[in-house]
Short mmCIF file of C-alpha atoms in Angstrom, two decimals:
data_model
loop_
_atom_site.label_atom_id
_atom_site.label_comp_id
_atom_site.label_asym_id
_atom_site.label_seq_id
_atom_site.Cartn_x
_atom_site.Cartn_y
_atom_site.Cartn_z
CA UNK A 7 25.02 34.10 -9.74
CA UNK A 8 24.77 34.59 -13.54
CA UNK A 9 28.58 34.49 -13.87
CA UNK A 10 28.75 31.35 -11.82
CA UNK A 11 26.22 29.53 -13.67
CA UNK A 12 27.52 30.37 -16.99
CA UNK A 13 30.81 29.07 -16.06
CA UNK A 14 29.41 26.12 -14.36
CA UNK A 15 27.54 25.05 -17.48
CA UNK A 16 30.82 25.56 -19.57
CA UNK A 17 32.46 23.35 -17.25
CA UNK A 18 29.62 20.62 -17.36
CA UNK A 19 29.72 20.66 -21.20
CA UNK A 20 33.42 21.05 -21.93
CA UNK A 21 35.89 18.09 -21.82
CA UNK A 22 38.98 18.15 -19.72
CA UNK A 23 42.42 17.50 -21.02
CA UNK A 24 42.80 14.75 -18.95
CA UNK A 25 41.00 11.70 -19.83
CA UNK A 26 40.94 10.34 -16.31
CA UNK A 27 38.95 13.07 -15.17
CA UNK A 28 36.49 12.76 -18.10
CA UNK A 29 36.27 9.09 -17.11
CA UNK A 30 35.47 9.82 -13.43
CA UNK A 31 32.92 12.59 -14.52
CA UNK A 32 31.07 10.08 -16.88
CA UNK A 33 31.24 7.47 -14.06
CA UNK A 34 29.77 9.82 -11.71
CA UNK A 35 26.71 10.89 -13.63
CA UNK A 36 26.24 7.22 -14.74
CA UNK A 37 25.99 6.44 -10.88
CA UNK A 38 23.41 9.09 -10.57
CA UNK A 39 21.50 7.92 -13.49
CA UNK A 40 21.31 4.29 -12.20
CA UNK A 41 20.49 5.45 -8.70
CA UNK A 42 17.45 7.74 -9.68
CA UNK A 43 16.33 5.08 -12.13
CA UNK A 44 16.56 2.05 -9.51
CA UNK A 45 14.93 4.14 -6.76
CA UNK A 46 11.91 5.00 -9.30
CA UNK A 47 11.62 1.45 -10.34
CA UNK A 48 11.76 0.05 -6.78
CA UNK A 49 9.03 2.50 -5.43
CA UNK A 50 7.04 1.96 -8.51
CA UNK A 51 7.39 -1.75 -8.00
CA UNK A 52 6.27 -1.32 -4.21
CA UNK A 53 3.39 0.70 -5.19
CA UNK A 54 2.31 -2.14 -7.44
CA UNK A 55 2.60 -4.47 -4.93
CA UNK A 56 0.68 -2.49 -2.21
CA UNK A 57 -2.01 -1.95 -4.79
CA UNK A 58 -2.24 -5.71 -5.66
CA UNK A 59 -2.44 -6.65 -2.14
CA UNK A 60 -5.19 -4.08 -1.13
CA UNK A 61 -7.05 -5.18 -4.32
CA UNK A 62 -7.73 -8.34 -2.66
CA UNK A 63 -8.76 -7.02 0.98
CA UNK A 64 -10.89 -4.33 -0.64
CA UNK A 65 -13.16 -6.58 -2.43
CA UNK A 66 -14.73 -7.78 1.03
CA UNK A 67 -14.19 -4.32 2.79
CA UNK A 68 -17.08 -1.93 2.49
CA UNK A 69 -16.57 1.69 2.10
CA UNK A 70 -17.34 2.31 5.83
CA UNK A 71 -18.07 -0.20 8.66
CA UNK A 72 -19.66 0.41 11.93
CA UNK A 73 -18.60 -1.91 14.55
CA UNK A 74 -19.77 -2.20 18.37
CA UNK A 75 -17.99 0.53 20.61
CA UNK A 76 -18.47 -1.99 23.45
CA UNK A 77 -18.64 -5.62 23.39
CA UNK A 78 -19.20 -7.55 20.02
CA UNK A 79 -22.58 -6.52 19.35
CA UNK A 80 -25.27 -3.77 19.55
CA UNK A 81 -28.88 -3.20 19.15
CA UNK A 82 -30.10 -1.64 15.83
CA UNK A 83 -33.36 -0.20 16.40
CA UNK A 84 -36.24 0.67 13.88
CA UNK A 85 -35.36 4.35 14.54
CA UNK A 86 -31.98 3.87 13.59
CA UNK A 87 -32.70 1.67 10.36
CA UNK A 88 -34.98 4.85 9.56
CA UNK A 89 -32.12 7.23 9.72
CA UNK A 90 -29.85 5.33 7.89
CA UNK A 91 -32.27 5.06 5.14
CA UNK A 92 -32.57 8.63 4.85
CA UNK A 93 -29.07 9.48 4.43
CA UNK A 94 -28.37 10.50 0.89
CA UNK A 95 -24.75 9.81 1.14
CA UNK A 96 -25.41 6.00 1.64
CA UNK A 97 -26.11 3.92 -1.46
CA UNK A 98 -26.74 0.57 0.53
CA UNK A 99 -26.00 -1.08 3.80
CA UNK A 100 -25.72 -4.76 4.96
CA UNK A 101 -26.22 -5.91 8.73
CA UNK A 102 -23.59 -8.74 9.63
CA UNK A 103 -22.70 -10.70 12.50
CA UNK A 104 -19.21 -12.20 13.21
CA UNK A 105 -18.06 -14.70 15.82
CA UNK A 106 -15.57 -17.58 16.32
CA UNK A 107 -16.65 -20.77 15.55
CA UNK A 108 -15.84 -24.67 15.49
CA UNK A 109 -16.66 -26.50 12.24
CA UNK A 110 -16.78 -30.40 12.27
CA UNK A 111 -17.00 -32.54 9.13
CA UNK A 112 -16.94 -36.16 9.63
CA UNK A 113 -13.64 -36.71 11.55
CA UNK A 114 -12.16 -33.44 10.94
CA UNK A 115 -12.43 -30.22 12.99
CA UNK A 116 -11.59 -26.61 12.09
CA UNK A 117 -11.54 -23.35 13.86
CA UNK A 118 -13.02 -20.41 11.76
CA UNK A 119 -14.92 -17.27 11.84
CA UNK A 120 -18.43 -17.27 10.68
CA UNK A 121 -20.01 -14.04 9.13
CA UNK A 122 -23.62 -13.94 8.84
CA UNK A 123 -24.84 -11.47 6.25
CA UNK A 124 -28.15 -10.10 4.89
CA UNK A 125 -29.18 -10.08 1.33
CA UNK A 126 -27.71 -6.71 0.56
CA UNK A 127 -24.08 -7.84 1.48
CA UNK A 128 -23.42 -9.22 -2.28
CA UNK A 129 -24.43 -5.64 -3.47
CA UNK A 130 -22.16 -3.51 -0.80
CA UNK A 131 -19.23 -5.53 -1.55
CA UNK A 132 -18.36 -7.62 -4.94
CA UNK A 133 -17.92 -10.90 -3.09
CA UNK A 134 -19.67 -12.90 -5.83
CA UNK A 135 -16.87 -12.29 -8.20
CA UNK A 136 -14.52 -14.25 -5.80
CA UNK A 137 -16.75 -17.54 -5.87
CA UNK A 138 -14.25 -20.22 -7.42
CA UNK A 139 -16.74 -23.06 -7.35
CA UNK A 140 -20.56 -23.43 -6.82
CA UNK A 141 -22.55 -20.14 -6.05
CA UNK A 142 -23.35 -17.70 -3.40
CA UNK A 143 -25.77 -18.59 -0.27
CA UNK A 144 -29.38 -18.13 -0.28
CA UNK A 145 -31.11 -16.29 2.75
CA UNK A 146 -33.23 -18.14 5.00
CA UNK A 147 -31.18 -21.31 4.46
CA UNK A 148 -28.72 -23.43 6.04
CA UNK A 149 -26.24 -22.71 2.99
CA UNK A 150 -22.57 -21.58 3.78
CA UNK A 151 -19.78 -20.59 1.50
CA UNK A 152 -16.19 -21.13 2.65
CA UNK A 153 -12.85 -20.07 1.89
CA UNK A 154 -10.38 -22.34 -0.28
CA UNK A 155 -8.21 -23.03 2.99
CA UNK A 156 -11.13 -24.34 4.97
CA UNK A 157 -12.33 -26.27 1.93
CA UNK A 158 -9.07 -28.07 1.58
CA UNK A 159 -8.69 -28.53 5.53
CA UNK A 160 -12.05 -30.00 5.95
CA UNK A 161 -12.07 -31.74 2.38
CA UNK A 162 -15.25 -29.79 1.62
CA UNK A 163 -16.87 -30.06 -1.73
CA UNK A 164 -20.03 -28.05 -3.40
CA UNK A 165 -23.47 -29.55 -2.61
CA UNK A 166 -21.96 -32.75 -1.12
CA UNK A 167 -24.86 -34.22 0.72
CA UNK A 168 -22.74 -37.20 1.76
CA UNK A 169 -20.87 -35.13 4.40
CA UNK A 170 -22.44 -33.70 7.48
CA UNK A 171 -21.27 -30.17 8.46
CA UNK A 172 -21.69 -29.12 11.89
CA UNK A 173 -20.85 -25.49 13.29
CA UNK A 174 -20.57 -25.10 17.10
CA UNK A 175 -20.33 -22.14 19.28
CA UNK A 176 -20.30 -22.11 22.96
CA UNK A 177 -23.58 -20.95 24.65
CA UNK A 178 -23.72 -17.84 26.30
CA UNK A 179 -24.22 -17.70 30.19
CA UNK A 180 -22.74 -18.71 33.51
CA UNK A 181 -22.47 -21.43 35.63
CA UNK A 182 -20.84 -25.02 35.56
CA UNK A 183 -21.02 -27.22 32.31
CA UNK A 184 -22.53 -30.26 32.99
CA UNK A 185 -22.98 -31.61 29.50
CA UNK A 186 -21.31 -31.18 25.98
CA UNK A 187 -24.79 -30.94 24.40
CA UNK A 188 -25.89 -28.18 26.91
CA UNK A 189 -22.43 -26.42 26.46
CA UNK A 190 -22.62 -25.74 22.73
CA UNK A 191 -25.38 -24.22 20.07
CA UNK A 192 -25.04 -26.04 16.90
CA UNK A 193 -26.43 -25.86 13.37
CA UNK A 194 -26.17 -28.03 10.51
CA UNK A 195 -24.97 -26.45 7.20
CA UNK A 196 -24.69 -27.07 3.61
CA UNK A 197 -21.56 -25.82 1.70
CA UNK A 198 -22.82 -24.38 -1.56
CA UNK A 199 -19.63 -22.40 -2.87
CA UNK A 200 -16.01 -21.79 -2.26
CA UNK A 201 -14.28 -18.52 -2.58
CA UNK A 202 -10.82 -17.45 -3.15
CA UNK A 203 -9.43 -14.04 -2.07
CA UNK A 204 -6.29 -14.21 -0.34
CA UNK A 205 -4.59 -16.82 2.08
CA UNK A 206 -5.51 -14.98 5.45
CA UNK A 207 -9.53 -14.87 4.23
CA UNK A 208 -9.45 -18.33 2.68
CA UNK A 209 -8.45 -19.82 5.73
CA UNK A 210 -10.49 -17.75 8.38
CA UNK A 211 -14.20 -16.90 6.87
CA UNK A 212 -17.19 -18.85 6.45
CA UNK A 213 -20.19 -16.86 5.16
CA UNK A 214 -23.80 -17.98 6.06
CA UNK A 215 -27.22 -16.16 6.08
CA UNK A 216 -27.91 -13.65 9.05
CA UNK A 217 -30.69 -15.76 10.47
CA UNK A 218 -28.48 -18.83 10.46
CA UNK A 219 -25.87 -16.74 12.49
CA UNK A 220 -28.54 -15.31 14.87
CA UNK A 221 -29.91 -18.88 15.55
CA UNK A 222 -26.32 -20.14 16.06
CA UNK A 223 -25.31 -17.24 18.62
CA UNK A 224 -29.02 -16.83 20.38
CA UNK A 225 -29.13 -13.24 19.04
CA UNK A 226 -32.16 -11.24 19.28
CA UNK A 227 -33.71 -10.20 16.13
CA UNK A 228 -32.40 -6.69 16.12
CA UNK A 229 -28.89 -7.59 17.38
CA UNK A 230 -25.99 -7.25 15.05
CA UNK A 231 -22.10 -7.25 15.09
CA UNK A 232 -21.58 -4.50 12.61
CA UNK A 233 -23.31 -2.49 9.61
CA UNK A 234 -21.36 -2.16 6.40
CA UNK A 235 -21.94 0.65 4.13
CA UNK A 236 -21.52 1.38 0.31
CA UNK A 237 -21.36 5.25 -0.18
CA UNK A 238 -22.73 6.85 -3.39
CA UNK A 239 -20.17 8.05 -6.05
CA UNK A 240 -18.47 11.29 -5.24
CA UNK A 241 -19.62 11.28 -1.75
CA UNK A 242 -17.26 13.04 0.64
CA UNK A 243 -16.27 10.28 3.07
CA UNK A 244 -15.50 12.41 6.15
CA UNK A 245 -19.07 13.92 6.02
CA UNK A 246 -20.84 10.61 5.27
CA UNK A 247 -18.89 8.99 8.23
CA UNK A 248 -19.96 12.13 10.29
CA UNK A 249 -23.57 11.60 9.38
CA UNK A 250 -23.65 7.94 9.89
CA UNK A 251 -22.10 8.42 13.55
CA UNK A 252 -24.85 10.89 14.38
CA UNK A 253 -27.77 8.53 13.06
CA UNK A 254 -26.11 5.67 15.36
CA UNK A 255 -24.78 7.46 18.22
CA UNK A 256 -21.74 6.47 20.45
CA UNK A 257 -22.75 2.74 20.57
CA UNK A 258 -20.71 2.15 17.44
CA UNK A 259 -17.37 3.07 15.93
CA UNK A 260 -16.89 3.76 12.36
CA UNK A 261 -13.89 2.72 10.27
CA UNK A 262 -12.87 3.21 6.53
CA UNK A 263 -11.04 0.67 4.50
CA UNK A 264 -7.45 2.04 5.77
CA UNK A 265 -8.61 1.71 9.28
CA UNK A 266 -10.08 -1.84 8.66
CA UNK A 267 -6.76 -3.00 7.38
CA UNK A 268 -4.67 -0.86 9.80
CA UNK A 269 -1.81 -3.66 10.41
CA UNK A 270 -1.73 -4.19 6.50
CA UNK A 271 -1.39 -0.47 5.60
CA UNK A 272 1.50 -0.26 8.35
CA UNK A 273 3.42 -3.42 7.26
CA UNK A 274 3.22 -2.04 3.55
CA UNK A 275 4.07 1.39 4.47
CA UNK A 276 6.96 0.36 6.76
CA UNK A 277 8.71 -1.88 3.77
CA UNK A 278 8.31 0.95 1.49
CA UNK A 279 10.19 3.25 3.94
CA UNK A 280 12.85 0.65 4.36
CA UNK A 281 13.47 0.07 0.69
CA UNK A 282 13.66 3.90 0.16
CA UNK A 283 16.10 4.47 2.79
CA UNK A 284 18.17 1.49 1.62
CA UNK A 285 18.27 2.68 -1.92
CA UNK A 286 19.01 6.39 -0.54
CA UNK A 287 22.04 5.04 1.21
CA UNK A 288 22.91 3.38 -2.20
CA UNK A 289 22.61 6.75 -3.78
CA UNK A 290 24.61 8.53 -1.13
CA UNK A 291 27.59 6.17 -2.06
CA UNK A 292 26.92 7.04 -5.66
CA UNK A 293 27.34 10.64 -4.78
CA UNK A 294 30.83 10.38 -3.50
CA UNK A 295 31.89 9.91 -6.96
CA UNK A 296 30.19 13.55 -7.68
CA UNK A 297 32.61 14.72 -4.90
CA UNK A 298 35.62 13.02 -6.22
CA UNK A 299 34.72 14.46 -9.66
CA UNK A 300 34.48 17.85 -8.69
CA UNK A 301 37.56 17.96 -6.56
CA UNK A 302 39.59 16.50 -9.39
CA UNK A 303 38.05 19.16 -11.84
CA UNK A 304 39.17 21.88 -9.45
CA UNK A 305 42.76 20.45 -9.49
CA UNK A 306 42.55 20.35 -13.18
CA UNK A 307 41.30 23.71 -13.67
CA UNK A 308 43.64 25.59 -11.15
CA UNK A 309 45.05 27.93 -14.04
CA UNK A 310 41.47 29.01 -15.13
CA UNK A 311 40.24 29.52 -11.49
CA UNK A 312 43.60 31.74 -10.85
CA UNK A 313 42.61 33.80 -14.02
CA UNK A 314 39.24 34.18 -12.75
CA UNK A 315 40.38 35.18 -9.33
CA UNK A 316 42.86 37.85 -10.74
CA UNK A 317 39.86 39.32 -12.84
CA UNK A 318 38.01 39.96 -9.72
CA UNK A 319 35.99 36.74 -9.15
CA UNK A 320 35.65 36.18 -5.32
CA UNK A 321 36.56 32.88 -3.54
CA UNK A 322 32.68 32.67 -3.05
CA UNK A 323 32.02 33.17 -6.64
CA UNK A 324 34.33 30.24 -7.45
CA UNK A 325 32.70 28.13 -4.78
CA UNK A 326 29.44 28.71 -6.38
CA UNK A 327 30.74 27.59 -9.78
CA UNK A 328 31.47 24.19 -8.63
CA UNK A 329 28.40 23.92 -6.54
CA UNK A 330 26.27 24.71 -9.35
CA UNK A 331 28.19 22.25 -11.65
CA UNK A 332 27.82 19.45 -9.08
CA UNK A 333 24.11 20.23 -8.82
CA UNK A 334 23.60 20.50 -12.57
CA UNK A 335 25.27 17.02 -12.94
CA UNK A 336 22.87 15.61 -10.21
CA UNK A 337 19.78 17.25 -11.63
CA UNK A 338 20.73 16.07 -15.34
CA UNK A 339 21.60 12.61 -14.06
CA UNK A 340 18.46 12.44 -12.19
CA UNK A 341 16.25 13.49 -15.19
CA UNK A 342 17.82 10.88 -17.42
CA UNK A 343 17.44 8.21 -14.79
CA UNK A 344 13.76 9.18 -14.28
CA UNK A 345 13.32 8.93 -18.12
CA UNK A 346 15.01 5.48 -18.36
CA UNK A 347 13.14 4.13 -15.28
CA UNK A 348 9.77 5.39 -16.66
CA UNK A 349 10.54 3.71 -20.07
CA UNK A 350 11.26 0.40 -18.18
CA UNK A 351 8.15 0.70 -16.01
CA UNK A 352 5.83 1.06 -19.02
CA UNK A 353 7.55 -1.91 -20.76
CA UNK A 354 6.93 -4.10 -17.74
CA UNK A 355 3.37 -2.94 -17.44
CA UNK A 356 2.80 -3.46 -21.36
CA UNK A 357 4.77 -6.63 -22.10
CA UNK A 358 5.26 -8.40 -18.63
CA UNK A 359 8.81 -8.60 -18.86
CA UNK A 360 9.49 -9.89 -15.29
CA UNK A 361 7.02 -12.57 -13.96
CA UNK A 362 6.23 -13.75 -10.46
CA UNK A 363 4.55 -16.82 -11.42
CA UNK A 364 4.04 -18.22 -15.11
CA UNK A 365 0.69 -16.45 -14.99
CA UNK A 366 1.20 -13.29 -12.87
CA UNK A 367 3.59 -10.41 -13.98
CA UNK A 368 5.19 -8.25 -11.34
CA UNK A 369 2.84 -5.49 -10.80
CA UNK A 370 3.99 -1.78 -11.09
CA UNK A 371 2.32 1.55 -10.58
CA UNK A 372 3.34 4.81 -11.71
CA UNK A 373 2.64 7.52 -9.38
CA UNK A 374 3.49 11.36 -9.69
CA UNK A 375 4.49 11.34 -6.10
CA UNK A 376 7.21 8.97 -6.83
CA UNK A 377 8.83 11.17 -9.29
CA UNK A 378 8.89 13.93 -6.77
CA UNK A 379 10.16 11.86 -4.16
CA UNK A 380 13.14 10.61 -6.50
CA UNK A 381 13.78 14.24 -7.98
CA UNK A 382 14.00 15.94 -4.25
CA UNK A 383 15.99 13.20 -3.06
CA UNK A 384 18.52 13.47 -5.93
CA UNK A 385 18.49 17.06 -5.71
CA UNK A 386 19.06 17.25 -1.98
CA UNK A 387 22.06 14.58 -2.20
CA UNK A 388 23.27 16.34 -5.09
CA UNK A 389 23.40 19.68 -3.53
CA UNK A 390 24.98 18.22 -0.36
CA UNK A 391 27.57 16.72 -2.18
CA UNK A 392 28.46 19.67 -4.34
CA UNK A 393 28.66 21.73 -1.28
CA UNK A 394 30.99 19.43 0.48
CA UNK A 395 33.30 19.52 -2.68
CA UNK A 396 33.00 23.26 -3.36
CA UNK A 397 34.34 24.13 0.24
CA UNK A 398 37.67 22.82 -0.72
CA UNK A 399 38.25 26.06 -2.69
CA UNK A 400 40.45 28.20 -0.90
CA UNK A 401 42.88 31.25 -1.60
CA UNK A 402 45.91 29.02 -0.99
CA UNK A 403 44.56 26.48 -3.76
CA UNK A 404 44.12 29.27 -6.46
CA UNK A 405 47.07 31.19 -5.69
CA UNK A 406 49.30 28.15 -5.29
CA UNK A 407 49.34 28.06 -9.25
#
């Protein structure tokens, strides 16, 4: 093994007498460098996009959320509240109600989701930081806060008393509808703020006080749709989840942020995987240059290989020489590529070289796992390419000189 490695390193460092072989070898190494660098940059770019996308959704998503396991709502008893208040893992929790509603403003109508929240909601999630115009709502009032999309569709301003905003929801119950007035519960509201988070949330949500939502939906005083939790720093999420589940029982299902955005996480992970596979295919094509370079090197070194064979080196030893040479080319090229990619990524983070919009730079996130992914990919492909080339060594090739 030491003999083969020594010869492989000598072959890697030394130049061939044939300039064409030197050129092919340089092209092969450059291909590995560019492939490794490109893969790392793309993975860092997608990691940055993932963090950038999830940053917006996490603003309105709590650490944990308890939703009804059956139906749209559940009853929260005083005993349940007492148990939750006694949990050391929970810093704060907020009760909320969600339901699809119709909003009418003058001659415009819009379907949205109303979310009634209590006074603790703004402390559980940092919603106030996303208020673009106006202020957050007050409890025990008819105030609402709408997203930018809803505001544009209904031409809603802030504290515009000249426009009447009515929120409608079908009344619960059975039987034939004889009158439109009897078919819907309705409340009159005043818009006091506009939030901007992302397009989906901006076009979907209307925030209101918990009491307004209860009155609109004819809920009982202790009936809610969900409870949202903010955990204390350093708390084990799994343990907190278990204790909350024990406190509330089987009437709720607990979800963390990843589970609340399950479709988004799946989409981002799928995109990341597809891009990785595409660039791996590009790397596979680049490694054909390694195979060609090694085969050309074998033909150029036939005299030396014959000498080594006559001195006692086995075919296995000679094959190992070129296997190690190809593997070293791959590893060295991979390290150089990772170094160049790291510099490019840092420059993008510091100097905003590539912009998505005039005010928004392309986000990049450097993750240690991406280093290992790229290095392992390069190492595995390099080993396979080197193995394919090295098996070309045979007695007839060596003795034929």
